[in-house]
XYZ file of C-alpha atoms in Angstrom:
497
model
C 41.107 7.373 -34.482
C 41.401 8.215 -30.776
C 39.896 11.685 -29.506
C 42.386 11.648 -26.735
C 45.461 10.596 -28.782
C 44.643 11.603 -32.115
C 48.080 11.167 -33.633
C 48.065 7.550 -32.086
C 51.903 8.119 -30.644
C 52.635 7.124 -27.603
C 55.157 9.485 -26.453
C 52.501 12.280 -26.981
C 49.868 11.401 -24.051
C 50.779 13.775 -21.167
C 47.565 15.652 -20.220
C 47.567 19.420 -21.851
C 45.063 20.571 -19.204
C 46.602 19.447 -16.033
C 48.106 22.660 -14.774
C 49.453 21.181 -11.204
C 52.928 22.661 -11.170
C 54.328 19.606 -9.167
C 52.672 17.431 -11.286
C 55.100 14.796 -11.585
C 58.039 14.522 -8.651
C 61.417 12.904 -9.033
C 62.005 11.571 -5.490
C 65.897 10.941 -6.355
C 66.266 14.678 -6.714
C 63.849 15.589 -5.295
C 62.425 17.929 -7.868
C 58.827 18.677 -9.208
C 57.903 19.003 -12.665
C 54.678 20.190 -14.469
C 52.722 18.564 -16.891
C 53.513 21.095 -19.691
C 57.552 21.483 -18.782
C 57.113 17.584 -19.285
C 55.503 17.686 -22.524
C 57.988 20.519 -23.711
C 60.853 18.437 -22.912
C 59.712 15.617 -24.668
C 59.215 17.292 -28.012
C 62.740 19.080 -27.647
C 64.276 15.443 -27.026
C 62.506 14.217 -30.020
C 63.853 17.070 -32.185
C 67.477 16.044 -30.627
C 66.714 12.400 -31.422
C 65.521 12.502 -34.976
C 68.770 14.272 -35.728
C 70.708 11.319 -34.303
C 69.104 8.462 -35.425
C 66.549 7.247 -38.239
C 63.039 6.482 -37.531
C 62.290 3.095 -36.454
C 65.673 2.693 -34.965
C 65.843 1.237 -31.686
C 67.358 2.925 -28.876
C 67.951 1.095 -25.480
C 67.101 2.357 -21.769
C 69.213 1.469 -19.120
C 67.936 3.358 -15.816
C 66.096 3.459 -12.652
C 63.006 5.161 -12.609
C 63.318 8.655 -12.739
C 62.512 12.054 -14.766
C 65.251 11.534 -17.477
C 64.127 8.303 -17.882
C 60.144 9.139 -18.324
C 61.566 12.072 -20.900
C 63.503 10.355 -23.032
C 60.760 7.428 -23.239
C 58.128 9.800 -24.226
C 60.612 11.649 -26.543
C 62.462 8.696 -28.600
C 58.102 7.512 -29.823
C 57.549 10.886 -30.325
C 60.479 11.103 -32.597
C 59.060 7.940 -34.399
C 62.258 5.654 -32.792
C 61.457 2.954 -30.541
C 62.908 2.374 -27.172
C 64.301 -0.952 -25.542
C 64.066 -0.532 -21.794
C 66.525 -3.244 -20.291
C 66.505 -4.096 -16.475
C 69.549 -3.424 -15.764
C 69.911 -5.697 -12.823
C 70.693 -8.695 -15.386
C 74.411 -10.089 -15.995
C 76.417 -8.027 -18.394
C 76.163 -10.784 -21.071
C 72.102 -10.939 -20.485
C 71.920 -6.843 -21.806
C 74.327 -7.614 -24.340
C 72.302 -10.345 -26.230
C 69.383 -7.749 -25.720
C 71.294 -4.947 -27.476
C 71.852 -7.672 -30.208
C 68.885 -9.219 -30.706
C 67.236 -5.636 -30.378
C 69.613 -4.023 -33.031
C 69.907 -1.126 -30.902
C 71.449 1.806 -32.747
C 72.356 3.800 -29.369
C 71.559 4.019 -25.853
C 70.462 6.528 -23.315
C 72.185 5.423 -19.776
C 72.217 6.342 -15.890
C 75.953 6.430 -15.191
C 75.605 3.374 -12.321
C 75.403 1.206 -15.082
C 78.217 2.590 -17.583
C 79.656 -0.572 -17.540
C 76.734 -2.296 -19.362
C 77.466 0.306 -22.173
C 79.164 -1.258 -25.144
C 82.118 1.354 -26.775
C 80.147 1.095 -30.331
C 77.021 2.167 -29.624
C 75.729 6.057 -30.007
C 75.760 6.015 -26.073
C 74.214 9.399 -23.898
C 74.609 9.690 -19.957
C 71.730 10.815 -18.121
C 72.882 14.211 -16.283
C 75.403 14.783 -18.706
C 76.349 18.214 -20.543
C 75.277 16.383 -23.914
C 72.360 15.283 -22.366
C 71.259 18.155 -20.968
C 71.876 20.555 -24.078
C 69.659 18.146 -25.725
C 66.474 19.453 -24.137
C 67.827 22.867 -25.798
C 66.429 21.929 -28.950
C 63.705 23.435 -30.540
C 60.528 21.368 -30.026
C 58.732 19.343 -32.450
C 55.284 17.857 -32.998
C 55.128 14.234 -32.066
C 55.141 12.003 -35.294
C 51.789 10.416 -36.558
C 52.349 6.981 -36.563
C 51.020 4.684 -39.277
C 49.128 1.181 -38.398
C 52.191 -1.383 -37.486
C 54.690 0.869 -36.275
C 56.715 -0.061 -33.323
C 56.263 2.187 -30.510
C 58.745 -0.298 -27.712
C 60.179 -3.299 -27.587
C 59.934 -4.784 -24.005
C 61.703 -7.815 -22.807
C 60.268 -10.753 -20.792
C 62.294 -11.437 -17.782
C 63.917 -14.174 -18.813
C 63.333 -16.577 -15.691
C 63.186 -19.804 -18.136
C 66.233 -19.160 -20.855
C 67.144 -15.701 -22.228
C 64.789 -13.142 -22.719
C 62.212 -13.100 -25.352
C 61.860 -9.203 -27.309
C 57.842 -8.320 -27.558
C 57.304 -5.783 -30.047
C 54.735 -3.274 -29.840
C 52.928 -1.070 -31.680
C 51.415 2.066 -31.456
C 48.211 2.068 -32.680
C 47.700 -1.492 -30.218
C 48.957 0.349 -27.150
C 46.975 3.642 -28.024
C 44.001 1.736 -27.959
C 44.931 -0.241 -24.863
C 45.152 3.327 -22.937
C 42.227 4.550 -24.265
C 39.951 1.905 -22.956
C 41.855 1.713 -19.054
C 41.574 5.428 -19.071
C 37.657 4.980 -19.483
C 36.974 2.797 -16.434
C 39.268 4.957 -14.478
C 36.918 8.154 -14.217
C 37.983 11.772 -13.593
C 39.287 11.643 -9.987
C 42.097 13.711 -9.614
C 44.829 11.067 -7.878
C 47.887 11.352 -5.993
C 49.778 7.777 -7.345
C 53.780 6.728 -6.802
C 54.945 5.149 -9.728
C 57.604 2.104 -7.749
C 57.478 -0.490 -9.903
C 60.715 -0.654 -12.630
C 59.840 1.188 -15.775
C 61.640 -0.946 -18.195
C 58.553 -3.743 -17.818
C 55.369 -3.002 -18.928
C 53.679 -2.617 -15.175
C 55.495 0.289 -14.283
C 55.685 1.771 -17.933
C 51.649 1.613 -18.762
C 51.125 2.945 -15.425
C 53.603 5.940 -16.212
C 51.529 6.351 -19.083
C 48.090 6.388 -17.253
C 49.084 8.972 -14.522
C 50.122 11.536 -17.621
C 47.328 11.007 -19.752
C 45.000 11.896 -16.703
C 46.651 14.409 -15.091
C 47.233 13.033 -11.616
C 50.126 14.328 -9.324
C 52.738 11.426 -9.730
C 55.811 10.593 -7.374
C 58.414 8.581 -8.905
C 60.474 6.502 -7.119
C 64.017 5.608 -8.392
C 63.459 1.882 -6.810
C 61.456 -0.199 -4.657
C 61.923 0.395 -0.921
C 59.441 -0.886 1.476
C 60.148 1.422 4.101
C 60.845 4.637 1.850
C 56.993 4.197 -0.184
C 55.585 3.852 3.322
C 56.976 7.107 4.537
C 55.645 8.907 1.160
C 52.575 7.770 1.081
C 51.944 8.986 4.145
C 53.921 12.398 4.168
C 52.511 13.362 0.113
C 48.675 11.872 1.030
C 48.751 9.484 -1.654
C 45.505 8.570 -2.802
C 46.045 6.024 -5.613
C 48.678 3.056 -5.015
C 49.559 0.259 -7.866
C 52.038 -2.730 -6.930
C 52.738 -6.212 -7.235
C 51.758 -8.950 -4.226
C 55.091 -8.960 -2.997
C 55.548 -5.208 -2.617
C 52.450 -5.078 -0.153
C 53.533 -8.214 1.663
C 57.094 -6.835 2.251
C 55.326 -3.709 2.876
C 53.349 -5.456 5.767
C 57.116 -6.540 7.638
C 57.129 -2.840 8.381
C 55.549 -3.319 11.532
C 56.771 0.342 13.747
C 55.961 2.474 10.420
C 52.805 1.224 10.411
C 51.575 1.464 13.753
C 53.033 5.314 13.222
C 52.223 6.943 10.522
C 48.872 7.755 9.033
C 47.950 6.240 5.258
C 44.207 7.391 5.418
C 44.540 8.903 2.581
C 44.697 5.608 0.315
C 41.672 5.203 -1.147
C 42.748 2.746 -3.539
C 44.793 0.189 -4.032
C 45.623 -1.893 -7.578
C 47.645 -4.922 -7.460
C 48.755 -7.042 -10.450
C 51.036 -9.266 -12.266
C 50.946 -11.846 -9.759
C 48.397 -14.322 -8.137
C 46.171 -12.343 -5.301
C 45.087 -14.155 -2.358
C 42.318 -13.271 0.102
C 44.711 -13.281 3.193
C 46.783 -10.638 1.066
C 43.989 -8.238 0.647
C 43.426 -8.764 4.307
C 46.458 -7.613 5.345
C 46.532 -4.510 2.465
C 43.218 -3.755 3.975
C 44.430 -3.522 7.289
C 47.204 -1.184 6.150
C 44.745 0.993 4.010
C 41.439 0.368 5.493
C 39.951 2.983 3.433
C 41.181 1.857 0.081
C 39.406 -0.309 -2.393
C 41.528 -3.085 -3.373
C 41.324 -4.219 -7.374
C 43.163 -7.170 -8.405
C 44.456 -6.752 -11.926
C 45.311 -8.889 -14.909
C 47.921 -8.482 -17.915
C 51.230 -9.703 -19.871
C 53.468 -8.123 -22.124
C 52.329 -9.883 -25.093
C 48.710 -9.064 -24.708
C 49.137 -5.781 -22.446
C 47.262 -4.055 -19.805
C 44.021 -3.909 -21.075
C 42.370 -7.111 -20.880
C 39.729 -7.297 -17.637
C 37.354 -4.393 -15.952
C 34.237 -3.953 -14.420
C 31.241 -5.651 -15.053
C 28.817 -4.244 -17.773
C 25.840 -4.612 -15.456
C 27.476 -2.747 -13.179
C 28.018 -5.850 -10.508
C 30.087 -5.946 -7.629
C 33.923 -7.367 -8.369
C 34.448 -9.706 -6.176
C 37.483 -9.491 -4.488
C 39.940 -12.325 -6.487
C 38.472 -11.749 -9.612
C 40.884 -10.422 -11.887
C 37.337 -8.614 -13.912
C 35.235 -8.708 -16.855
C 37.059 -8.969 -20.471
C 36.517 -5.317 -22.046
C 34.601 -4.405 -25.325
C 36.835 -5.800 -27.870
C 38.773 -8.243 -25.839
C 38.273 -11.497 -27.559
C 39.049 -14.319 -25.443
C 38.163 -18.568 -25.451
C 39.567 -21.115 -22.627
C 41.499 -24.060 -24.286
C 42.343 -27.828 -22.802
C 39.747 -27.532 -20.097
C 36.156 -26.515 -20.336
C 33.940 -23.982 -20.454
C 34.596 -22.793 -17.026
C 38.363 -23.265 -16.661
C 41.082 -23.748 -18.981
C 44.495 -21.984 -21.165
C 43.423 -18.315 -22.047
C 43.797 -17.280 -25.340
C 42.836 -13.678 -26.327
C 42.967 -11.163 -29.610
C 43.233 -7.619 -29.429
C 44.331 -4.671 -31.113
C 46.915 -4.548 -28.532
C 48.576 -8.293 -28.926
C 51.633 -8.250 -30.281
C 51.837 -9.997 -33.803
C 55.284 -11.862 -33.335
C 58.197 -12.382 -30.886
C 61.743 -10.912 -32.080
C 63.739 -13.450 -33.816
C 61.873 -16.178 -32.385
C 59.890 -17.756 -35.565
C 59.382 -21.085 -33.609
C 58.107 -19.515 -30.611
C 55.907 -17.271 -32.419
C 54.292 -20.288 -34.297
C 53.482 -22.034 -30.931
C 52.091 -18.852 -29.422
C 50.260 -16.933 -31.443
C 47.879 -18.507 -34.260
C 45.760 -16.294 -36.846
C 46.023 -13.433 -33.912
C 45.041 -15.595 -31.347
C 47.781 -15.359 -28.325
C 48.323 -18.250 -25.638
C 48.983 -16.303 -22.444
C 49.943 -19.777 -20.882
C 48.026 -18.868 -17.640
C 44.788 -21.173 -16.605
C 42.095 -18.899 -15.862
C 38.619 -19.746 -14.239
C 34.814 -17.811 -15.028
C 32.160 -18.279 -12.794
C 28.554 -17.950 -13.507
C 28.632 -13.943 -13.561
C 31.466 -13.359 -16.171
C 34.071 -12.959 -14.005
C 37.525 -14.192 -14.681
C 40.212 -15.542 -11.732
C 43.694 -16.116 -12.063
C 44.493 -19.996 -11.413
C 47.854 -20.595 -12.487
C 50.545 -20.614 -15.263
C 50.176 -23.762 -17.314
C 53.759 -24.533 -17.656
C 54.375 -24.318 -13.592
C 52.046 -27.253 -13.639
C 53.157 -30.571 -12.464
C 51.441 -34.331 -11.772
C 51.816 -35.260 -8.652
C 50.365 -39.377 -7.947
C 48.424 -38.496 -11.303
C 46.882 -35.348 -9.964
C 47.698 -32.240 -11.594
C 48.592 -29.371 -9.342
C 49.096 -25.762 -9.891
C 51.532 -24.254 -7.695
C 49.634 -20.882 -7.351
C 46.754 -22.755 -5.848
C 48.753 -24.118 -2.895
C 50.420 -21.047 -2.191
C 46.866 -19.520 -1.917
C 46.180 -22.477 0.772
C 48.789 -21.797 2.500
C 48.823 -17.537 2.583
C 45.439 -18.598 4.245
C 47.091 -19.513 7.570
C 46.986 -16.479 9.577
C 50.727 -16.639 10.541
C 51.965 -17.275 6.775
C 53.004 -13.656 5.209
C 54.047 -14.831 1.545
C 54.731 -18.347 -0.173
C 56.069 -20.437 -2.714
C 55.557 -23.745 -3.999
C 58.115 -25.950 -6.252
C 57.857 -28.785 -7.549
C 60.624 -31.623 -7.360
C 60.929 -35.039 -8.492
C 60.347 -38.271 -6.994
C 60.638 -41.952 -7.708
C 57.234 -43.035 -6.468
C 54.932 -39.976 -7.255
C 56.470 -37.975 -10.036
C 56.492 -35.592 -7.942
C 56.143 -33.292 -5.099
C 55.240 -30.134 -4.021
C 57.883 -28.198 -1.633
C 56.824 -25.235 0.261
C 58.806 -21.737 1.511
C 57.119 -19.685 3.093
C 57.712 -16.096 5.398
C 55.924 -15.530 8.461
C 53.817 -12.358 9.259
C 55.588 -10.140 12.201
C 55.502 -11.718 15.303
C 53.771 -14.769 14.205
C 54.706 -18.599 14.742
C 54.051 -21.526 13.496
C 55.960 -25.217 12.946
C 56.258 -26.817 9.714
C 53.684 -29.663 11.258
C 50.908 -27.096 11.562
C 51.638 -25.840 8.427
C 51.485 -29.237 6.739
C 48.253 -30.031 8.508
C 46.635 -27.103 7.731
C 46.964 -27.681 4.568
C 45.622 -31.093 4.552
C 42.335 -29.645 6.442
C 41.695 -27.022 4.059
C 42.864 -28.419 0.692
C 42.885 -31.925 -1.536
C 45.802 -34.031 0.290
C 47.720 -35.010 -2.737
C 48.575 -31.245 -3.097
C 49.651 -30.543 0.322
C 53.701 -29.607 0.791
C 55.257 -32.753 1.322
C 58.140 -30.649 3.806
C 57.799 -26.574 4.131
C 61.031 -24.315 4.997
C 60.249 -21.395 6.553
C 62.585 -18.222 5.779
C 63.017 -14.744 7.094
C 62.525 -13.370 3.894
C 61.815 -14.958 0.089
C 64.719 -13.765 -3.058
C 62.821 -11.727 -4.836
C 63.700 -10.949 -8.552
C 63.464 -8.163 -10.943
C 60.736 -7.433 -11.282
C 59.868 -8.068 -7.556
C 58.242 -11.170 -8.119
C 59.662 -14.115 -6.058
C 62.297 -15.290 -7.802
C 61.456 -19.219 -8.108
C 64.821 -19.944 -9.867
C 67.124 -18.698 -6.892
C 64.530 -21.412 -4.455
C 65.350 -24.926 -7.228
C 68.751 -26.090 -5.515
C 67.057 -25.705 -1.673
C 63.876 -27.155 -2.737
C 65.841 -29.972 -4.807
C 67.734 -30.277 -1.289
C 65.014 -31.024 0.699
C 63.521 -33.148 -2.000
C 66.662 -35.918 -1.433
C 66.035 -35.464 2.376
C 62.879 -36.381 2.190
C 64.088 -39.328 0.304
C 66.378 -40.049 2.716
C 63.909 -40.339 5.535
């Protein structure tokens, strides 16, 4: 049993002996909140929510990031229910097959997106007089949970086909926090919390900066411009992102030749492929900060790779050293590279309503992240690629990520991304977009050549179309789906000679 969680419920993890009064800040309001009003709140929710629903129902999310949001997450697994956070940026008929497939009994809403709210569902607007009498109730004692019970059910993002429901559990995730909360020390942090809290990046690290106590902003969205000016104005200390948050970040050329982010002193990015020109550029924007790239999915969660147990240096792609109890072997490629399969507590032990899936991802506990990993001689673990984005190109197989590392290597390229599309002689080919940094030029020939110089010529973009700016999705990865019809587009030029 955890010492820190002992009732292994994830709704009850806010720090009892933080006593920061503005320890967590709801930009939107603005309005500060601390760590004990936050854990009083939550148990009178759950005491509000147990008398509404049954435990184990499922109760859906649909809001930006926010206070009401971070409440009624902690309160619905305190209460024993399990919440579906949905990104509401999805087509209407995308959160209706979730509520579906989810059998959500009733949802908690932001009133922006009232019109994703079915009329016969148990539905509650954030802000509302119902709402807000709700955190009236008496307060209860969180629920202890038993081994197997849900705590969430999270939804991948659906890029390939609808989205697949991962179910969680408790005791997994517990565990999971308990072991990131040991490599993270007792510093006390200023963090933002930017990333969307219905996916697990921004929801685990909601969970991290209660459990320890920091002084947390939240912010109700990504904004480039807006995280810059906090960062600077509250002193943050601690920042956690995704790749393309930092590079549009870097774009932001006046703010940050004005304002002052010496108080960074670190940096964690994750749930996208690193590349040594990125942390470049992050370094030059927070030159004090020590920059950790990090590793996890939704199926196997957070807690996968940290520091070495010799106490080496990280170097700076590695994505770290698997954790005590993180079992892990490398499949269809050898000892050094291959698939990654792992087993932990914390993997989750089917998808929902997806038997065939299930069968071809997990096997005796075993999951198949689908991402090709590499170890070198120390221990350490880099990201490569997904398996699935890989293509054969003249009978070479390339990984997309590795090219778009090649080419984030020129010093003018900000961010890129590499498609493949067919073609009647090789199979095919690899199509480049790319973004250049602020001020910078360069012509698609240099580009091209560059990449011949520094990497294996059957990989090099075949054409690259540079863009003021790449779609970004979601989740505020680049969304590769809005790029198919251009890339397919310049595929039949090409053709056409």
């Amino acid at each position: 049993m955890s010492e820190r969680f002992p009732n292994r419920n994830l709704g009850d993890i806010v720090a009892k002996h933080a006593q920061t009064s503005s320890a967590y800040v709801d930009t939107a309001i603005p309005e500060a909140f601390a760590h004990s009003t936050i854990d009083d709140l939550a148990a009178r929710l759950s005491t509000a929510f147990s008398q509404r629903f049954a435990r184990g129902d499922r109760v859906a999310l649909i809001a930006r990031n926010g206070i009401d949001f971070t409440l009624s997450y902690l309160g619905l697994m305190r209460a024993g229910l399990v919440p579906v956070p949905i990104n509401y940026r999805q087509p209407k008929e995308t959160v209706e097959f979730i509520l579906g497939d989810a059998a959500v009994r009733g949802i908690l809403f932001e009133d922006d997106f009232a019109d994703l709210v079915p009329k016969d569902l148990v539905a509650i607007a954030f802000g509302s007089t119902e709402f807000e009498n709700l955190k009236t109730s008496p307060p209860m004692n969180a629920v202890e949970t038993l081994p197997g019970e849900l705590c969430e059910i999270l939804y991948t993002s659906g890029s390939t086909g609808k989205p697949k429901g991962v179910p969680l559990d408790h005791h997994g995730q517990i565990w999971a926090l308990d072991l990131f909360l040991d490599t993270m020390g007792d510093a006390d942090e200023r963090t933002a919390v930017v990333a969307p809290t219905y996916h697990m990046n921004g929801l685990f690290f909601t969970t991290v900066a209660l459990a320890l106590g920091w002084q947390t902003y939240s912010m109700p969205a990504f904004d480039a411009r807006a995280f810059l000016k906090l960062i600077a104005r509250e002193k943050i200390t601690l920042l956690s992102g995704i790749p393309t948050m930092f590079a549009m970040m870097a774009r932001e050329t006046d703010l940050l030749e004005s304002l002052d982010f010496s108080s960074v002193t670190g940096v964690i990015i994750g749930s996208a492929p690193l590349t040594n020109a990125l942390i470049d550029r992050v370094k030059g924007i927070f030159p004090k900060a020590d920059i950790r790239n990090s590793y996890g999915t939704t199926e196997s969660g957070p807690a996968m790779f940290g520091p070495h147990p010799e106490g080496l240096e990280r170097p700076p792609l590695a994505i770290g050293y698997p954790y005590p109890g993180v079992q892990w072997k490398l499949v269809g490629g050898d000892d050094c590279q291959g698939r990654l399969l792992t087993k932990t507590p914390a993997v989750l032990d089917h998808y929902l309503n997806l038997p065939d899936v299930t069968d071809s991802k997990l096997t005796d506990g075993w999951y198949d992240t689908g991402d090709i990993v590499r170890r070198d001689e120390d221990g350490w673990f880099y990201y490569v690629s997904r398996a699935d984005d890989m293509f054969v190109c003249g009978g070479e197989n390339i990984y997309p990520g590795e090219v778009e590392k090649l080419l984030e290597r020129h010093p003018a390229v900000l961010q890129a991304a590499v498609l493949p599309v067919e073609d009647t002689i090789k199979g095919a080919i690899p199509i480049g977009f790319v973004t250049l940094t602020s001020g910078a030029s360069a012509t698609v020939d240099e580009l091209k050549q560059f990449t011949l110089e520094n990497g294996p010529a059957y990989a090099h973009p075949r054409t690259i179309i540079i863009r003021d700016s790449l779609p970004i999705g979601g989740t505020h990865k680049v969304d590769r789906k809005a790029l198919e019809h251009d890339a397919q587009e310049a595929g039949k030029a090409l053709l056409r000679g």
